[in-house]
PDB file of C-alpha atoms in Angstrom:
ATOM      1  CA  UNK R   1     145.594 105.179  97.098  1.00 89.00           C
ATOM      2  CA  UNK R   2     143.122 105.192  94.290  1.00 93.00           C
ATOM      3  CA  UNK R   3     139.625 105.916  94.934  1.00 96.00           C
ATOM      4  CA  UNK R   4     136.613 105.857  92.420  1.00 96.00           C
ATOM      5  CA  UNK R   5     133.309 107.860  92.288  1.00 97.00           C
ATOM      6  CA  UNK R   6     130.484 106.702  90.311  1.00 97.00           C
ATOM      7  CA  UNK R   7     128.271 109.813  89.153  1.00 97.00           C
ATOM      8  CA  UNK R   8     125.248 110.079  87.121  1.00 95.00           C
ATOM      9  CA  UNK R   9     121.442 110.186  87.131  1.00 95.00           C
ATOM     10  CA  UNK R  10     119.446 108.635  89.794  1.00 95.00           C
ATOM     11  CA  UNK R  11     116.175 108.864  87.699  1.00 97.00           C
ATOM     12  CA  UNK R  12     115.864 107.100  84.401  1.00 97.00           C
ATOM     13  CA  UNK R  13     112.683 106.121  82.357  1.00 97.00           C
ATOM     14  CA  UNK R  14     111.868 102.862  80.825  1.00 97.00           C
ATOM     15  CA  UNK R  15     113.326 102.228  77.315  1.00 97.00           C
ATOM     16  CA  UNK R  16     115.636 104.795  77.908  1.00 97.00           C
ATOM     17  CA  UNK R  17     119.510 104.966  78.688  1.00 98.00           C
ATOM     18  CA  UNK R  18     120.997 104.481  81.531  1.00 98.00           C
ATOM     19  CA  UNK R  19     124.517 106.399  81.169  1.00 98.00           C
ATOM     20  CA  UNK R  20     127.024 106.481  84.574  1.00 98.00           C
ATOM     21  CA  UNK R  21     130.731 108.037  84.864  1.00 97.00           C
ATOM     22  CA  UNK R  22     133.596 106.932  86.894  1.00 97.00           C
ATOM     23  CA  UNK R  23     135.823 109.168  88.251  1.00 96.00           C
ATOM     24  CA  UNK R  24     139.490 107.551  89.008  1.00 95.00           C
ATOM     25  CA  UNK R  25     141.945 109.849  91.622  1.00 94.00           C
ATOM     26  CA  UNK R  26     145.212 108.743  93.353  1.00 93.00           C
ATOM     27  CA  UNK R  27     146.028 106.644  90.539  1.00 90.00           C
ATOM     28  CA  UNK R  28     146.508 106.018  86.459  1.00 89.00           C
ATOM     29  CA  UNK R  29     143.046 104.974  84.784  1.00 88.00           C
ATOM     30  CA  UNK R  30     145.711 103.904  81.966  1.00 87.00           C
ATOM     31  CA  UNK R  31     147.323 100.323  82.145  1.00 83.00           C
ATOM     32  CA  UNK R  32     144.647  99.134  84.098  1.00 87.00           C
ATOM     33  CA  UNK R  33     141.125  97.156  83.786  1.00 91.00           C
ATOM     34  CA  UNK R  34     138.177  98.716  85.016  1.00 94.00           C
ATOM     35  CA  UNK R  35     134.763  97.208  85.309  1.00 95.00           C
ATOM     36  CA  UNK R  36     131.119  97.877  86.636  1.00 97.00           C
ATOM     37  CA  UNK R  37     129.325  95.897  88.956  1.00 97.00           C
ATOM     38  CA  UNK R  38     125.102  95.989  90.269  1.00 98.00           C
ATOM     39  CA  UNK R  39     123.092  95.543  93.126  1.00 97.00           C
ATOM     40  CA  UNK R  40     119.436  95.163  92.732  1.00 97.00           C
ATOM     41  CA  UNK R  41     117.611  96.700  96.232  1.00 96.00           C
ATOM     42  CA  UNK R  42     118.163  93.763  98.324  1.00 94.00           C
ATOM     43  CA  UNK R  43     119.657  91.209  96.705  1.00 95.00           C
ATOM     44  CA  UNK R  44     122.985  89.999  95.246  1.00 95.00           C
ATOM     45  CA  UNK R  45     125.826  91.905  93.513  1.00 96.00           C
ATOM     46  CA  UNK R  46     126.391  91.219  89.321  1.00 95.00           C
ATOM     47  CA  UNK R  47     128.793  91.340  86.832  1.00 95.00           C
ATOM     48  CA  UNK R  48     128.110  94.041  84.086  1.00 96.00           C
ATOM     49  CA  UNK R  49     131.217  93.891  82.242  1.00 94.00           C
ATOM     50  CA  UNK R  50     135.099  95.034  82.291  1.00 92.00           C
ATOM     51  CA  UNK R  51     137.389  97.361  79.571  1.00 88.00           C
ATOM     52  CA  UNK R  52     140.946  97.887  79.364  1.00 88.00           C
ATOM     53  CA  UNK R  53     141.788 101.285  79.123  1.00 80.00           C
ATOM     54  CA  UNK R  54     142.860 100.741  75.125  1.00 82.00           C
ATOM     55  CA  UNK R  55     139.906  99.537  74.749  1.00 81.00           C
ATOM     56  CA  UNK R  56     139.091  96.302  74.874  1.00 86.00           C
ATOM     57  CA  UNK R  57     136.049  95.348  77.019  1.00 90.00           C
ATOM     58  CA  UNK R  58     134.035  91.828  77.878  1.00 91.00           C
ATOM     59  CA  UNK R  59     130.528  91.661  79.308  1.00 94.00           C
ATOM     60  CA  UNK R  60     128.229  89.822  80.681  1.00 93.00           C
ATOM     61  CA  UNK R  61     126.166  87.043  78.176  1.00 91.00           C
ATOM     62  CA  UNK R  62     123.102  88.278  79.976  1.00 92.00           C
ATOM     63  CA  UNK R  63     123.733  92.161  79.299  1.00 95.00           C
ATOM     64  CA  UNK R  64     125.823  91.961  76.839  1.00 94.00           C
ATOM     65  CA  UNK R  65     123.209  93.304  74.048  1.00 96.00           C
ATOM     66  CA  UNK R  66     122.356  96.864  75.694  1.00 97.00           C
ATOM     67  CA  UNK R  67     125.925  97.371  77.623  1.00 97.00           C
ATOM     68  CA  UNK R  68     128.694  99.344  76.097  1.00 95.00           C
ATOM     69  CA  UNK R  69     131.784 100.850  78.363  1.00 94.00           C
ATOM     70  CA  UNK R  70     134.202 103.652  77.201  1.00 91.00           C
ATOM     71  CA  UNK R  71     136.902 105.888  78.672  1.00 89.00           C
ATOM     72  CA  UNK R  72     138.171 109.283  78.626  1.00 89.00           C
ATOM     73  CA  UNK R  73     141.737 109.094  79.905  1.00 88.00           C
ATOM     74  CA  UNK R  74     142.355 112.968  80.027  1.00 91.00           C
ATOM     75  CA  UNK R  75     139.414 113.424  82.189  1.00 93.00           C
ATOM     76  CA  UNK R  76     140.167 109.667  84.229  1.00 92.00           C
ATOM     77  CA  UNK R  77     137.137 108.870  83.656  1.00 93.00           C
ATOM     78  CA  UNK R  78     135.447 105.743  82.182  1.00 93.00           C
ATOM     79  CA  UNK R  79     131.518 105.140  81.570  1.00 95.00           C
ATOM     80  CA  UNK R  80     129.160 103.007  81.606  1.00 97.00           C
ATOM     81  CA  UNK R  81     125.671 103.048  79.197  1.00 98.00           C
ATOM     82  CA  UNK R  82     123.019 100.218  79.282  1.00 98.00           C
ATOM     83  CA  UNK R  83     119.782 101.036  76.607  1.00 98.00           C
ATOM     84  CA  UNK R  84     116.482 100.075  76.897  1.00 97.00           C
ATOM     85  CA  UNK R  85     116.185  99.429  80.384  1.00 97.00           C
ATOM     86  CA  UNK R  86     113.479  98.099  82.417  1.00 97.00           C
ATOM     87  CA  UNK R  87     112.264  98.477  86.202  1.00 97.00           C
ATOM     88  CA  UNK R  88     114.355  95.316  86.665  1.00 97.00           C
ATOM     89  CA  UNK R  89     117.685  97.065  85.954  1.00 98.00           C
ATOM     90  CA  UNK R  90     117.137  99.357  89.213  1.00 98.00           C
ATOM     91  CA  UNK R  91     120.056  98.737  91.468  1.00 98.00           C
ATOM     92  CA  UNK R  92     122.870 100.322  92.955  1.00 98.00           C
ATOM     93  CA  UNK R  93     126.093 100.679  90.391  1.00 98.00           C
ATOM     94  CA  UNK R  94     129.520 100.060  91.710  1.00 98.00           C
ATOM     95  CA  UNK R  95     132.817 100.548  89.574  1.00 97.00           C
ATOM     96  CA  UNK R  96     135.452  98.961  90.537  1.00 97.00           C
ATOM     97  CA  UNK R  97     139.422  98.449  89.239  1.00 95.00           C
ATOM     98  CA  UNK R  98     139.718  94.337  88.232  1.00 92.00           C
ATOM     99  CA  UNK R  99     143.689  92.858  88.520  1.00 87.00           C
ATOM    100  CA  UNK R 100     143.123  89.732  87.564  1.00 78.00           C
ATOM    101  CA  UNK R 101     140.757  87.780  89.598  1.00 86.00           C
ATOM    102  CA  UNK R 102     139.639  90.173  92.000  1.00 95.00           C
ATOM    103  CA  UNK R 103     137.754  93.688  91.989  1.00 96.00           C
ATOM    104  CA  UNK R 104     139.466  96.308  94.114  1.00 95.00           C
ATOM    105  CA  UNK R 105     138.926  99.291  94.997  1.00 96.00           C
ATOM    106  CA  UNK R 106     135.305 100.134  94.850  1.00 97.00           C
ATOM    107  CA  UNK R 107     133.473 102.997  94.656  1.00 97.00           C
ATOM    108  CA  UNK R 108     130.475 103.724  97.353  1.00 97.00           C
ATOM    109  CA  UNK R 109     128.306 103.500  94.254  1.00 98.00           C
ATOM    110  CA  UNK R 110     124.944 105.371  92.817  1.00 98.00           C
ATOM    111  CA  UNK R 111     121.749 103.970  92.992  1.00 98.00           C
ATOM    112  CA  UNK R 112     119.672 104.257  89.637  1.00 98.00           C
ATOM    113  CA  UNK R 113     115.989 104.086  89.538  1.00 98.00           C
ATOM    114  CA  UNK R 114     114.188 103.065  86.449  1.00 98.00           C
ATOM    115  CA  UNK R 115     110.577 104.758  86.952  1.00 96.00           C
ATOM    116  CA  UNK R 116     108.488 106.385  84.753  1.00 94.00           C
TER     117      UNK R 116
ATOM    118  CA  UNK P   1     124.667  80.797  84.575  1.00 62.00           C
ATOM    119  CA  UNK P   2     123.574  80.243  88.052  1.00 74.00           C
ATOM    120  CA  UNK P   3     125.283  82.082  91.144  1.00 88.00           C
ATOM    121  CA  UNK P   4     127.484  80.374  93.304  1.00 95.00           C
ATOM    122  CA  UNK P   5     125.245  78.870  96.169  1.00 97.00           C
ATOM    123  CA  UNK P   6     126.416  80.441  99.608  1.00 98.00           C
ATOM    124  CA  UNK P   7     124.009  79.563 102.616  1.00 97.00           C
ATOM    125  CA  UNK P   8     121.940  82.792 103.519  1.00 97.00           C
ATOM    126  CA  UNK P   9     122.816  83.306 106.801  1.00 97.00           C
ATOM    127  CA  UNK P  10     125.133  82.214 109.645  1.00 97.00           C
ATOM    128  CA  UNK P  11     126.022  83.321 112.887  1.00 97.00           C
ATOM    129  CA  UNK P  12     128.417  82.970 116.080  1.00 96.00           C
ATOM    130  CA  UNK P  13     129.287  84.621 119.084  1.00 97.00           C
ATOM    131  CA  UNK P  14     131.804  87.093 119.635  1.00 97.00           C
ATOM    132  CA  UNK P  15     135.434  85.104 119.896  1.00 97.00           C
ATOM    133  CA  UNK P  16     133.907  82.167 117.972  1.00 97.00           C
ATOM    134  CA  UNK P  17     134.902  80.980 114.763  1.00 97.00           C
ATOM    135  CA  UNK P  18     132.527  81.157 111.526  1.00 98.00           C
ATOM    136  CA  UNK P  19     132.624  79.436 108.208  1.00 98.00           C
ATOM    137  CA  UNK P  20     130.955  80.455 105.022  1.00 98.00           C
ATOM    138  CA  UNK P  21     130.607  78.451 102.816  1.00 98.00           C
ATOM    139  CA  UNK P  22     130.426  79.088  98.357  1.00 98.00           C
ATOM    140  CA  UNK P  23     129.518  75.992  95.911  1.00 98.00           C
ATOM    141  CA  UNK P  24     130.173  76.157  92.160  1.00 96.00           C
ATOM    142  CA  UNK P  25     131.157  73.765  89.369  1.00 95.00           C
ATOM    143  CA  UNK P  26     133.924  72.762  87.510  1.00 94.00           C
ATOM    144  CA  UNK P  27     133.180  75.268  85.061  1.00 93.00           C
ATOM    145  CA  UNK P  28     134.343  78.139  88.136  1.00 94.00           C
ATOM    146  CA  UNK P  29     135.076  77.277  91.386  1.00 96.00           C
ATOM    147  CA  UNK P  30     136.424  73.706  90.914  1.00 96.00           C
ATOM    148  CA  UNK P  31     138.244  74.779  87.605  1.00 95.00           C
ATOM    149  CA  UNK P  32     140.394  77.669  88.455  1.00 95.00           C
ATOM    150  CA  UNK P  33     142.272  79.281  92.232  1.00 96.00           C
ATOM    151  CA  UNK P  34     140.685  82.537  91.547  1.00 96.00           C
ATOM    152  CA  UNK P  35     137.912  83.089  94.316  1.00 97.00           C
ATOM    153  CA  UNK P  36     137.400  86.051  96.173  1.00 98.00           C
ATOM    154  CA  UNK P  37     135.368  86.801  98.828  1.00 98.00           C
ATOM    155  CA  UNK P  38     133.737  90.488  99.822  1.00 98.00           C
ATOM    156  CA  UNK P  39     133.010  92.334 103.170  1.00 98.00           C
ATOM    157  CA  UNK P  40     129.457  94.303 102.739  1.00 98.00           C
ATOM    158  CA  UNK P  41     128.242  96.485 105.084  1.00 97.00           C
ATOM    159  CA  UNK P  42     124.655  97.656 105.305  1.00 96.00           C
ATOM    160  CA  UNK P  43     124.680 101.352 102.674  1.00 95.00           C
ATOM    161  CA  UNK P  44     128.451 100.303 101.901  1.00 97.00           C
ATOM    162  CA  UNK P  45     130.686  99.020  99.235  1.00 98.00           C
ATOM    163  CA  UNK P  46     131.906  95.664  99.122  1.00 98.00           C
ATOM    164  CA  UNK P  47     135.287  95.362 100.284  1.00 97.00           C
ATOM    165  CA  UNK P  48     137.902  92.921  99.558  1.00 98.00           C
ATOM    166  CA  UNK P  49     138.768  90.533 101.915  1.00 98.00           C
ATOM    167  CA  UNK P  50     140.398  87.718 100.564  1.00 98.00           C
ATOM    168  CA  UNK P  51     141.701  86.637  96.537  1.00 97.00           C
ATOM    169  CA  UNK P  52     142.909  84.141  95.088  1.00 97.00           C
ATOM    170  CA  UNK P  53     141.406  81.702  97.324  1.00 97.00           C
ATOM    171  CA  UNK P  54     143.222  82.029 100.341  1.00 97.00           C
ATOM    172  CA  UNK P  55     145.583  85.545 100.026  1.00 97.00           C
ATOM    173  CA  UNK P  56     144.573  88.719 101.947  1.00 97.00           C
ATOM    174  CA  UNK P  57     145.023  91.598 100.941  1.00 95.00           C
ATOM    175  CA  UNK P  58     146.947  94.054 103.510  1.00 95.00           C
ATOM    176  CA  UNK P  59     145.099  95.165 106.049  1.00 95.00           C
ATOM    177  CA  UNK P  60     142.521  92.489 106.130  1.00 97.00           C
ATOM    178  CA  UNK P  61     142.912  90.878 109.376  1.00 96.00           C
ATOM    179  CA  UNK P  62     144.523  87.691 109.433  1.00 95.00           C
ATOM    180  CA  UNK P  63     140.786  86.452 111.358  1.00 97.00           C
ATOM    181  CA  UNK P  64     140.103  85.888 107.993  1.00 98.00           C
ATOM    182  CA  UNK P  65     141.110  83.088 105.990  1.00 98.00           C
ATOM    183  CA  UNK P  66     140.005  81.342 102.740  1.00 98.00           C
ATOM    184  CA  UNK P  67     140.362  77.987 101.356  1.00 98.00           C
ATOM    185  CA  UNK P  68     138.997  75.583  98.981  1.00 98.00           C
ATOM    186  CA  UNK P  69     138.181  71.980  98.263  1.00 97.00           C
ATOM    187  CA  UNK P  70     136.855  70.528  95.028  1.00 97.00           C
ATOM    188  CA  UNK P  71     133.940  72.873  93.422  1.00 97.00           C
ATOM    189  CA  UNK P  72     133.598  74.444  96.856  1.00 98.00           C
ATOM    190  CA  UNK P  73     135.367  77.883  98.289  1.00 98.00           C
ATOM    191  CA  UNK P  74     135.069  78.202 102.459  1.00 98.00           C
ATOM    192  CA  UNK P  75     135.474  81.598 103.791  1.00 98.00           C
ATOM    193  CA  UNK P  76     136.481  81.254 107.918  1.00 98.00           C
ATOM    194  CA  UNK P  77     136.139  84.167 110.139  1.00 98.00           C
ATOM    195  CA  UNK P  78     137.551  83.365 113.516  1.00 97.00           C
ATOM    196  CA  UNK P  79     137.881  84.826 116.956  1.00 96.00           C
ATOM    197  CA  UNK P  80     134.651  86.953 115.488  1.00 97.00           C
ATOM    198  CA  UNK P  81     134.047  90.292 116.450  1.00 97.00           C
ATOM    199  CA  UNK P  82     131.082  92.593 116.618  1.00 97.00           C
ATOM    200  CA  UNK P  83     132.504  94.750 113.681  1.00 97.00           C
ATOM    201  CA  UNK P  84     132.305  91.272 111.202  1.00 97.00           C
ATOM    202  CA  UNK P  85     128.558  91.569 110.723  1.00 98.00           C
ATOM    203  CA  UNK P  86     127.663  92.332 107.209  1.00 98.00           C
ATOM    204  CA  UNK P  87     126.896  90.390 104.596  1.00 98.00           C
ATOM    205  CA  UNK P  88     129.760  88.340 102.352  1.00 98.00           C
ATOM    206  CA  UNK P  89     129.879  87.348  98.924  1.00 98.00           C
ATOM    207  CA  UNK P  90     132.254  84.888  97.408  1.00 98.00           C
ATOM    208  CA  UNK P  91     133.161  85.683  93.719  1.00 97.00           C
ATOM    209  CA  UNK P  92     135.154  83.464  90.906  1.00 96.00           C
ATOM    210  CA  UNK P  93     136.327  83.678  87.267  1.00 93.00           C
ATOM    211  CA  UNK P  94     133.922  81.236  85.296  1.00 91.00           C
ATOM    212  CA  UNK P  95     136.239  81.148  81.957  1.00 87.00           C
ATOM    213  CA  UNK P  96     136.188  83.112  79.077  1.00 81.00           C
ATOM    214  CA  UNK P  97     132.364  83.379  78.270  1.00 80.00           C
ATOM    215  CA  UNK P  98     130.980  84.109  81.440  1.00 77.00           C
ATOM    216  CA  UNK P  99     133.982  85.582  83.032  1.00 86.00           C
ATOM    217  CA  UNK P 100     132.859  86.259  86.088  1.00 92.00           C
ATOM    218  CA  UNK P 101     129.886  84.812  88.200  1.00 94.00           C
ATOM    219  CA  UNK P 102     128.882  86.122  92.110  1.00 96.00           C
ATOM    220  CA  UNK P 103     127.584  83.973  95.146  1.00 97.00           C
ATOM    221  CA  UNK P 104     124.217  84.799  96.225  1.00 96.00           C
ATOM    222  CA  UNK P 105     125.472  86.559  99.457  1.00 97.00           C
ATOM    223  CA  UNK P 106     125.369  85.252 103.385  1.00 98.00           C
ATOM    224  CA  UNK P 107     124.283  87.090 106.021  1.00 98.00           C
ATOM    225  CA  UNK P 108     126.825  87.184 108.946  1.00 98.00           C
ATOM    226  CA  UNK P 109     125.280  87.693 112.341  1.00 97.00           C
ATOM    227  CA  UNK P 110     127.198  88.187 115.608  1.00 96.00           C
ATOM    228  CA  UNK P 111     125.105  87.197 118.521  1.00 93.00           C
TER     229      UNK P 111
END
């Protein structure tokens, strides 16, 4: 069964980069989509974006300016990198698989903090 | 775009049945059968519950149903149990722009 792991900092400072892995076991990270998914403390869960694993990738209007996704299929790994972020960009990240219309599995996330 | 409007909380008693419920548009719910609804524990992952509207995924027990009329998705949880408490969001594809858009979340408690 596949399971994901989200690593990465917890800590990040305003106007910098926020920059999170995904690690994919018990399963092919090729052939797939993958996407990344956030939970500001408290509220409601968002759409960052999605990639296929040759590339291709859609993202949310809102984000779509700071958010670029990549993967590294010999490691099964796939990233995720929002710039110039802002207090309001604190939340927990989730990635997730996507087959068509639904996201499953999850990982049990990483909460990032944007503080100076 | 807005989130899908789910009512913030809603509660039963153990053995009762439950219905949450997840308003869109045209432009998502109303336009295409690809809702899904998530299980969220407090310090836990979402998990999948049902897709496609009204399919579960195995393991999921069949308590839990799905359906939808118009621009509106209905999640019903019946015969609840302690263990359904948690908080669930309904989710739908919102076309090619937006993609993807989230409801705001409903509290579930058991009483």
């Amino acid at each position: 069964q596949v399971q994901l792991q989200e690593s990465g900092p917890g800590l990040v400072k305003p106007s910098e980069t926020l920059s999170l892995t995904c690690t994919v076991s018990g399963g092919s990270i090729s052939g797939n989509y993958w996407s990344w998914i956030r939970q500001p403390p408290g509220k409601g869960l968002e759409w960052i974006g999605y990639f296929y694993y040759s590339g291709s990738t859609n993202y949310n209007p809102s984000l779509k300016s700071r958010v670029s996704m990549s993967v590294d299929t010999s490691k099964s790994q796939f990233s995720l990198k929002l710039t110039s972020v802002t207090a309001a960009d604190t939340a927990v990240y989730y990635c997730a698989g996507w087959t068509s219309s639904w996201f499953d599995p999850w990982g049990q996330g990483t909460l990032v903090t944007v503080s100076s | 775009q807005s989130a899908l409007t789910q009512p913030r909380s809603v509660s039963g008693s153990p053995g009762q049945s439950v219905t949450i419920s997840c308003t869109g548009t045209s432009s998502d719910v109303g336009g295409y059968n690809y809702v899904s609804w998530y299980q969220q524990h407090p310090g836990k992952a979402p998990k999948l519950m049902i897709y496609d509207v009204s399919q579960r995924p195995s393991g999921v027990p069949d308590r839990f149903s799905g359906s939808k009329s118009g621009n509106t998705a209905s999640l019903t949880i019946s015969g609840l149990q302690a263990e359904d408490e948690a908080d669930y969001y309904c989710c739908s594809f919102a076309g090619r722009y937006t993609f993807v858009i989230f409801g705001g979340g409903t509290k579930l408690t058991v009483l």
